[in-house]
Each structure stands twice: as structure tokens, then as C-alpha cells.
Coordinates of C-alpha atoms and ligand atoms in Angstrom, one line a residue:
M107 CA 10.6 0.0 29.5
S108 CA 9.1 2.7 31.1
W109 CA 5.6 3.1 32.2
A110 CA 4.6 5.6 30.1
Q111 CA 4.9 3.1 26.9
G112 CA 1.7 1.8 28.1
L113 CA 0.0 4.4 27.5
I114 CA 0.7 5.0 23.7
A115 CA -2.3 4.9 21.7
D116 CA -2.4 2.8 18.6
R117 CA -1.9 5.6 16.3
A118 CA 1.3 6.2 17.2
R119 CA 2.7 2.5 17.5
G120 CA 1.2 1.8 13.5
L121 CA 3.6 4.4 12.4
D122 CA 6.9 3.2 12.1
A123 CA 10.1 5.3 11.4
S124 CA 12.7 2.6 11.7
G125 CA 14.0 2.8 8.3
I126 CA 14.6 6.4 7.9
R127 CA 16.1 6.1 11.1
R128 CA 18.5 3.5 11.0
I129 CA 19.9 5.5 7.7
F130 CA 20.4 8.6 9.5
D131 CA 21.6 7.1 12.6
L132 CA 24.2 5.5 10.3
G133 CA 24.8 8.6 8.3
A134 CA 25.4 10.4 11.6
K135 CA 28.6 8.4 12.2
L136 CA 30.0 10.1 8.7
A137 CA 32.0 13.2 9.1
D138 CA 31.6 14.7 6.2
P139 CA 29.1 12.5 3.8
I140 CA 27.7 13.4 0.6
N141 CA 24.0 13.7 1.2
L142 CA 22.2 13.1 -1.7
S143 CA 19.1 12.4 0.8
I144 CA 17.9 16.1 1.4
G145 CA 14.7 16.7 1.1
Q146 CA 14.8 20.6 1.1
P147 CA 16.6 23.0 -1.7
D148 CA 20.1 24.0 -1.3
F149 CA 20.0 27.7 -1.8
P150 CA 19.1 30.3 0.9
V151 CA 16.1 32.1 1.0
P152 CA 15.9 35.0 -0.8
D153 CA 16.4 38.3 0.4
A154 CA 13.8 40.0 0.0
V155 CA 11.5 37.3 2.0
K156 CA 14.5 37.4 4.9
A157 CA 13.4 40.8 4.9
A158 CA 10.0 40.6 5.2
A159 CA 10.6 38.5 8.0
I160 CA 12.6 40.7 9.6
D161 CA 10.1 43.5 8.8
A162 CA 7.3 41.2 10.3
I163 CA 8.9 40.9 13.8
E164 CA 9.8 44.6 14.2
S165 CA 6.3 45.7 13.1
D166 CA 4.8 43.6 16.4
L167 CA 3.2 41.6 13.7
N168 CA 4.0 38.1 16.3
G169 CA 0.3 37.6 17.2
Y170 CA -2.2 35.1 16.2
T171 CA -4.0 35.9 12.6
P172 CA -7.1 34.6 11.5
T173 CA -7.4 31.1 11.3
Q174 CA -8.0 31.5 7.3
G175 CA -4.9 33.7 7.0
A176 CA -3.8 37.0 7.6
H177 CA -5.5 39.5 5.1
A178 CA -2.0 40.0 3.1
I179 CA -1.1 36.4 2.2
R180 CA -4.5 35.5 1.2
E181 CA -4.9 38.6 -0.9
S182 CA -1.6 37.4 -2.3
V183 CA -2.2 33.9 -3.3
T184 CA -5.8 34.6 -4.8
A185 CA -4.2 36.8 -7.2
S186 CA -1.4 33.7 -8.1
L187 CA -4.5 31.3 -8.1
K188 CA -6.4 33.2 -10.5
R189 CA -3.2 34.1 -12.5
D190 CA -2.5 30.7 -12.8
L191 CA -5.5 28.8 -12.7
D192 CA -8.3 31.4 -13.2
W193 CA -9.7 30.6 -9.8
D194 CA -11.7 32.8 -7.8
V195 CA -10.7 31.4 -4.4
D196 CA -12.8 34.3 -2.4
G197 CA -15.4 34.6 -4.7
G198 CA -18.0 32.0 -6.2
D199 CA -18.0 28.4 -4.7
R200 CA -14.3 28.3 -3.9
S201 CA -12.2 28.9 -0.8
L202 CA -8.6 29.2 0.6
L203 CA -7.1 28.1 4.0
I204 CA -3.3 29.3 4.8
T205 CA -1.6 26.4 6.7
S206 CA 1.1 25.2 9.0
G207 CA 2.8 23.9 6.1
T208 CA 1.8 21.3 3.3
S209 CA 1.7 18.6 6.1
G210 CA -1.0 20.7 7.9
A211 CA -3.6 21.2 5.0
L212 CA -3.0 17.5 4.3
V213 CA -3.8 16.1 7.7
L214 CA -6.8 18.6 7.8
A215 CA -7.9 17.5 4.7
A216 CA -7.6 13.4 5.9
M217 CA -9.0 15.0 9.0
A218 CA -12.2 16.7 7.5
M219 CA -13.1 13.5 5.1
L220 CA -12.0 10.2 6.9
N221 CA -14.5 8.5 9.3
P222 CA -12.8 5.2 11.3
G223 CA -13.2 2.8 8.2
D224 CA -13.4 5.2 5.2
R225 CA -10.7 4.9 2.4
Y226 CA -8.5 6.6 -0.1
V227 CA -6.3 6.0 -2.7
I228 CA -2.5 6.4 -3.2
G229 CA -0.1 5.7 -5.7
D230 CA 2.6 3.7 -4.5
P231 CA 5.5 4.7 -4.4
Y232 CA 4.6 8.1 -1.9
F233 CA 5.2 10.6 0.6
V234 CA 5.4 9.5 3.7
L235 CA 2.7 11.1 5.3
Y236 CA 0.2 9.7 2.6
P237 CA 0.1 6.3 4.2
A238 CA 0.2 7.5 7.7
L239 CA -3.1 9.7 7.3
A240 CA -4.8 6.7 7.6
S241 CA -3.2 5.9 10.9
L242 CA -3.8 9.2 12.1
T243 CA -7.9 8.8 11.3
D244 CA -8.2 5.2 11.9
A245 CA -9.0 5.1 7.9
R246 CA -7.7 2.5 5.3
V247 CA -5.3 3.5 2.4
D248 CA -5.3 1.8 -0.4
L249 CA -1.9 1.5 -2.3
C250 CA -2.0 2.1 -6.3
D251 CA 0.8 -0.1 -8.0
T252 CA 2.2 3.1 -10.5
G253 CA 4.3 0.7 -12.7
D254 CA 7.9 1.1 -13.8
G255 CA 7.1 4.5 -15.0
L256 CA 5.6 6.0 -11.4
R257 CA 2.5 7.1 -13.3
L258 CA -0.9 7.4 -11.5
T259 CA -3.5 6.7 -14.1
A260 CA -7.1 6.9 -14.0
E261 CA -7.2 3.2 -15.4
R262 CA -4.6 2.0 -12.6
V263 CA -7.3 4.3 -9.9
E264 CA -10.4 2.9 -11.4
P265 CA -10.2 -0.4 -9.8
L266 CA -9.3 0.4 -6.4
L267 CA -12.3 3.0 -5.7
T268 CA -15.0 1.6 -3.6
E269 CA -18.3 2.8 -1.5
R270 CA -16.0 4.4 0.9
T271 CA -13.4 5.7 -0.9
K272 CA -13.2 9.4 -0.1
F273 CA -10.4 11.0 -2.0
V274 CA -7.2 10.2 -4.4
L275 CA -4.4 11.9 -3.1
H276 CA -2.4 13.0 -6.4
N277 CA 1.1 14.6 -6.1
S278 CA 2.7 16.0 -9.0
P279 CA 5.4 16.6 -9.5
S280 CA 6.0 13.6 -7.4
N281 CA 8.2 12.4 -4.2
P282 CA 9.7 10.5 -4.5
G283 CA 10.1 9.9 -8.5
G284 CA 9.7 13.7 -9.8
V285 CA 7.3 12.2 -12.1
V286 CA 5.1 15.0 -13.7
S287 CA 1.5 13.7 -14.7
T288 CA 0.6 15.2 -18.3
R289 CA -2.6 17.3 -19.0
E290 CA -4.6 14.0 -19.9
E291 CA -3.6 12.2 -17.0
C292 CA -4.7 15.0 -14.9
A293 CA -8.2 15.7 -16.8
E294 CA -8.6 11.7 -16.7
L295 CA -8.2 11.6 -13.1
A296 CA -10.6 14.3 -12.0
E297 CA -13.3 13.1 -14.0
L298 CA -13.0 9.5 -12.8
C299 CA -13.1 11.0 -9.6
R300 CA -16.1 13.6 -10.6
S301 CA -18.4 10.8 -11.8
R302 CA -17.4 9.1 -8.9
G303 CA -18.3 11.7 -6.2
V304 CA -14.7 11.0 -4.3
M305 CA -12.6 13.9 -3.8
L306 CA -9.7 14.7 -5.9
I307 CA -6.5 16.0 -3.5
S308 CA -4.0 17.2 -5.5
D309 CA -0.3 17.9 -3.9
E310 CA 1.2 20.5 -5.7
I311 CA 4.3 21.4 -3.3
Y312 CA 6.8 21.7 -5.7
D313 CA 5.2 23.2 -8.7
E314 CA 7.7 25.7 -9.4
F315 CA 10.4 22.9 -9.6
V316 CA 9.4 22.0 -13.7
F317 CA 11.4 21.6 -16.0
D318 CA 11.1 22.7 -20.1
E319 CA 10.0 19.4 -21.3
S320 CA 7.2 18.7 -18.7
R321 CA 5.5 22.4 -18.9
T322 CA 2.9 23.5 -20.5
D323 CA 1.5 27.1 -22.5
V324 CA -0.9 28.9 -20.0
A325 CA -2.6 32.0 -21.3
A326 CA -2.9 35.1 -18.9
G327 CA -4.6 37.7 -20.5
D328 CA -2.8 39.1 -23.3
A329 CA 0.7 37.1 -22.0
A330 CA 1.5 33.4 -22.0
W331 CA 4.3 31.5 -19.7
T332 CA 4.5 27.6 -18.9
R333 CA 3.5 25.6 -15.8
P334 CA 3.1 21.8 -14.9
P335 CA -0.3 20.4 -15.9
S336 CA -2.9 20.7 -12.6
A337 CA -6.3 19.3 -12.4
A338 CA -6.7 22.4 -11.0
R339 CA -6.6 24.1 -14.9
L340 CA -8.8 22.2 -16.7
G341 CA -11.7 24.7 -16.5
G342 CA -15.8 24.5 -16.7
D343 CA -16.9 22.0 -13.9
A344 CA -13.9 19.8 -14.0
S345 CA -12.2 21.5 -11.4
D346 CA -14.9 21.7 -8.9
G347 CA -13.7 18.5 -7.2
V348 CA -10.3 19.4 -6.9
L349 CA -8.7 20.3 -3.5
L350 CA -5.6 21.8 -4.5
I351 CA -2.4 21.9 -1.9
R352 CA 0.4 23.8 -2.5
G353 CA 3.1 25.6 -0.4
F354 CA 6.3 28.1 0.3
G355 CA 8.5 25.3 1.8
K356 CA 9.7 23.9 -0.9
T357 CA 9.9 26.8 -3.2
Y358 CA 11.7 29.6 -1.6
G359 CA 13.8 27.4 0.3
L360 CA 12.4 28.2 3.8
T361 CA 10.6 24.3 5.0
G362 CA 11.2 25.6 8.5
W363 CA 8.7 28.2 8.5
R364 CA 5.7 25.9 7.8
M365 CA 3.7 27.7 5.2
G366 CA 1.4 25.7 2.6
Y367 CA -2.2 26.3 1.9
A368 CA -5.4 24.9 0.4
A369 CA -8.1 25.8 -2.5
G370 CA -11.5 24.2 -3.2
P371 CA -14.5 23.3 -2.6
T372 CA -15.9 25.7 0.0
P373 CA -17.5 23.4 2.1
L374 CA -14.6 21.5 3.0
I375 CA -12.4 24.4 3.2
E376 CA -14.8 25.8 6.1
Q377 CA -14.4 22.3 7.6
M378 CA -10.6 22.2 7.9
A379 CA -10.6 25.8 8.5
K380 CA -12.4 24.7 12.0
L381 CA -10.1 22.1 12.3
Q382 CA -7.4 24.3 12.3
Q383 CA -8.9 27.0 15.0
F384 CA -8.8 23.8 17.2
T385 CA -5.7 22.2 16.3
Y386 CA -2.4 24.7 14.7
V387 CA -4.9 27.6 15.3
C388 CA -3.4 29.3 12.3
A389 CA -0.1 29.2 10.5
P390 CA 3.3 31.5 11.6
S391 CA 2.3 34.4 11.7
I392 CA 5.8 36.1 10.6
A393 CA 6.3 33.6 7.8
Q394 CA 2.7 34.2 6.7
H395 CA 3.7 38.0 6.2
A396 CA 6.6 37.5 5.0
C397 CA 5.3 35.3 2.0
V398 CA 3.6 38.3 0.6
A399 CA 7.4 39.1 -0.6
C400 CA 7.7 35.9 -2.5
G401 CA 5.0 36.9 -5.2
D402 CA 7.9 39.0 -6.6
V403 CA 10.5 36.9 -6.6
D404 CA 12.0 35.3 -9.6
M405 CA 13.3 31.6 -8.7
S406 CA 13.8 30.2 -12.3
R407 CA 17.6 30.1 -12.0
H408 CA 16.9 27.7 -9.4
V409 CA 14.7 25.9 -11.4
A410 CA 17.4 26.3 -14.6
E411 CA 20.2 24.6 -12.1
Y412 CA 18.0 22.1 -10.8
Q413 CA 17.2 21.3 -14.4
A414 CA 20.7 20.7 -15.1
R415 CA 21.4 18.7 -12.6
R416 CA 18.7 16.5 -13.1
D417 CA 20.3 15.7 -16.8
L418 CA 23.4 15.1 -14.9
V419 CA 21.4 12.4 -12.6
L420 CA 20.3 11.0 -16.3
E421 CA 24.0 11.0 -18.2
R422 CA 25.1 9.4 -15.1
L423 CA 23.1 6.6 -14.3
S424 CA 20.6 5.7 -17.2
P425 CA 23.7 3.5 -18.6
V426 CA 23.5 1.5 -15.7
T427 CA 20.2 1.0 -14.3
S428 CA 16.7 2.7 -15.3
L429 CA 15.1 5.3 -13.8
P430 CA 11.8 7.4 -14.9
T431 CA 13.0 11.1 -16.2
P432 CA 12.2 13.0 -13.2
G433 CA 10.1 16.0 -14.7
G434 CA 10.0 18.1 -11.6
A435 CA 10.8 18.3 -7.9
F436 CA 14.6 17.2 -7.3
Y437 CA 14.3 13.5 -6.7
A438 CA 15.4 10.5 -9.0
F439 CA 13.6 7.3 -7.6
V440 CA 16.6 4.3 -9.4
K441 CA 16.0 0.8 -9.5
V442 CA 18.6 -1.3 -7.7
P443 CA 19.8 -3.5 -10.5
E444 CA 18.7 -6.3 -10.3
H445 CA 22.2 -8.2 -11.1
L446 CA 23.4 -6.8 -8.0
G447 CA 21.0 -9.3 -5.9
M448 CA 20.2 -6.4 -3.3
S449 CA 17.3 -4.6 -1.9
G450 CA 17.6 -0.8 -1.8
T451 CA 18.2 -0.9 1.7
A452 CA 21.0 -2.9 1.3
F453 CA 22.2 -0.7 -1.5
A454 CA 21.9 2.7 1.2
E455 CA 23.4 1.0 3.7
A456 CA 27.0 -0.1 1.7
A457 CA 26.4 3.8 0.2
I458 CA 27.0 4.8 3.4
E459 CA 30.0 2.7 3.7
R460 CA 31.2 4.8 0.4
N461 CA 30.0 8.1 2.2
V462 CA 27.2 8.6 -0.2
L463 CA 23.9 9.3 1.8
T464 CA 20.5 7.9 -0.1
I465 CA 16.9 6.9 0.8
P466 CA 16.3 3.4 0.5
G467 CA 12.8 2.9 -1.7
G468 CA 11.1 0.8 1.2
V469 CA 10.3 4.0 2.7
F470 CA 8.2 5.0 0.6
S471 CA 7.4 1.7 -1.0
Q472 CA 6.3 -1.2 -0.1
R473 CA 8.7 -2.7 -2.6
D474 CA 12.3 -2.2 -1.4
D475 CA 14.0 -2.5 -4.6
Y476 CA 14.9 1.6 -5.7
I477 CA 17.1 4.0 -3.8
R478 CA 15.7 7.7 -3.9
L479 CA 18.4 10.1 -4.6
S480 CA 18.1 14.1 -4.1
F481 CA 19.8 16.7 -6.4
A482 CA 19.5 19.5 -4.0
A483 CA 23.1 19.2 -3.9
P484 CA 25.8 21.5 -4.7
R485 CA 26.8 20.2 -8.2
A486 CA 30.5 19.0 -7.2
R487 CA 28.8 17.0 -4.2
L488 CA 25.9 15.7 -6.6
E489 CA 29.1 14.3 -9.3
A490 CA 30.9 12.7 -6.4
G491 CA 28.2 11.3 -5.3
L492 CA 26.7 9.7 -8.9
E493 CA 30.1 8.2 -9.7
I494 CA 30.0 6.3 -6.4
I495 CA 26.4 5.0 -6.7
A496 CA 27.3 4.4 -10.7
D497 CA 30.3 2.1 -9.6
M498 CA 28.1 0.3 -7.4
M499 CA 25.3 -0.1 -9.5
R500 CA 27.8 -1.8 -12.5
G501 CA 28.7 -4.1 -9.6
Ligands
PMP831 N1 3.9 17.0 -0.1 C1 4.9 16.0 -0.4 C2 4.8 15.5 -1.7 C3 6.5 16.5 -0.2 O1 7.2 15.8 -0.4 C4 6.1 17.2 1.3 C5 7.9 17.2 2.1 N2 8.8 16.5 1.9 C6 5.4 17.5 1.8 C7 4.2 17.3 1.2 C8 5.3 18.3 3.4 O2 5.6 19.9 3.2 P1 5.8 20.7 4.1 O3 7.4 21.3 4.7 O4 4.9 21.9 3.2 O5 4.8 20.2 5.3

């Protein structure tokens, strides 16, 4: 063991990535696995957005941008928030920060709000960064049981709120379950948080991937279109205590470009911007310029394809196990049938022996009795993988 080992801080030691690493190590030994473990879309970046990135480089837009974000992308996001949520981020009491990925926004929000010993609430199962924010800030995370339906509700969250709770972190559509909260669930969570002086962070990174039955009508001037319910769209005072976090990476298949944003109460955004100035400096400049072109790209064909794949997952797995219907994103959190007497980890390892990669539920939860599978995989591969998983689940 190297002497450098002794230099490592508790916050790094406290993070355990061994569960997922073991699966990836085992998977790396397979020549051509059916990979249902991937957390990113399987379609390429739209041509117009690729062209805009190349144009940004050739136009010498390669230097720092303002920490808050380049003017053009701020304008574009401001317009989309007005249209979608009727938010005025550049006027009134709201504000906007372009961040290095959605992860960047989450880390800055946690750093801006959490003192050592402060607390925040997340649902279990969770996206892996959520509990890690506690290690990064010396805060404490309170895990909320979300029941068999994996739904984070005000009723479940309320008993967990304490004097030291700074925020509740809500994710819809969710990773790992694809669960989409209803308008009522969003409204009740927002009202609970507001009444207790707690911020509601709404991580909506999968907001474009929402399937027909989970969408709600939204009026925009004379037009109307459908969008997922959001705690940020309640109107009046109801959305005042909401920090909205969204991104470009999943929606347009450009996860490596690291593009996200946060919008919400000005005092909080200002502190996050200050922290960004001293850490990430700004989101990648080329990506900021290129993502302006995203505003004109229609992704509905891809969403429809993911909905068809979701239907396939339900059709093949519902007869053999229970899984909450994914209303969005591209994941299903699937229970390992009890009669198998196996943990999620044991099941995922057995699936690797049959050439299928999934992720054990224990990576996303204190409990290890599920697997997460991603349907961001070509249809034929997905079908082949589902056949093997269903066969294993029948036992
Ligand atoms: N939130 C959720 C719920 C996610 O699933 C992910 C990525 N898997 C992120 C945030 C981080 O995304 P980004 O690549 O934009 O940092």
C-alpha cells in the first residue's frame, strides 16, 4: 500500500463504489454482452447540435464564459422556462446558472446550503450522487422509504423533517425507477417544504423522456402541449421554494459534454454561482454555444421509441415479477422474485454469466432485492436480454 493512502480524507474514503465496480469488472470480461446497464441514450447527438459545436470551435468561442453562463444559452434556457413553467428567471426574484452537468448543479446546491451536521431528505432508491452529497459536505442524509411503488410523497417525507433539514431532493422522472410524480404529489411536496422553510430541489434531468400516460396538458399562449408534472409549474407562491435542476446530456445524447442548469431563488443561485466561480469556473464553453441549437430539435421520435421499449419491458417482465410502471426516463427497477432467494447482486452476477449486464439494486438503495435495467439499448438486444432475465426470474 502506497504512503499516499494515509493522506486520503474521510470524505473520499466514505464513498463506496465497489458494488458497481465489481459488476463492470465482471462485465468487462464478456466479449459482446447484452448491455442493459447503460445510463445514457443510445441515439447520436442531433446533426444540428454537432454542427453548432464544430462552428463554436471554428468561431474561436473556446475561452471562458461568464460563470453564470454564456448569453446565448442563458437566453435560450430563459425562453424555455418561460414557455414551460411561466418562470421569469432573468427578471423578478428568480435566477439561472448554467452548470457543468446536472451533477455540477447538485454539488453546488449542496455546498451552498449544507453546513456540517445539516440534513437533507432523499427517497430510497436514489441516484448514486444523492447520498454522496452528504460525504462531500459532512452533512447527514435521511432516506425516505418510497414503498413498492417507489413514490416520494409528502406523507412519507414529513416525519423525516427536522430543525436541521435544509432540503428535500426529489427526482421525477426518477433514476432508477422511471417513476413520474403526479401533479398532486408535486404540489403536496412543495407545500410541505414551503410550510417548513425547507428547499425542494427538483431534479428533472429526464424531463423530456416522459411517456403518454404520465404527461399533463400545459397551456402556452394559444397553444397547448403535454409535459411531465413539475413542482416548478404550480404557479403563484407555490414554486417559490423550488430549486429546479435540469440538463441537456440525457435529452440530446450528449452526456459527455457536461451541460446542466439550475434555476430558482436568487439568493441561492447567487451563492451557487460564487462557488462555481471558485471550482468549475464555468460549464464547457463549446457545449454552451452548441446547446443553443437544441432549442430547435424535436426529440419526440426518440421518446416514442423509448415508450415502445418500455412497453416491451412491461410485457415481458410483468408476468414473472413486480415492477412499478416506468412513466419516464429509460430505466426499470425490477424486483428479484422472492422464490429465487437471491439478492439483487447475486441475480446481476448470475445474469452476467448468461451474457446480460444489469445493475444490482443495492447500488441505488439500502436494500438489495431489485435490479435496474436500462432500455436505452437497441430493440433486438433489449428483447434478447429480457428473454434471458424473464427465464431466470421464472427459476
Ligand atoms: N440526476 C439524475 C437523476 C441522474 O440519473 C443523473 C445521471 N445519471 C444525473 C443527475 C447527473 O447527470 P449529468 O450527466 O448531467 O451530470
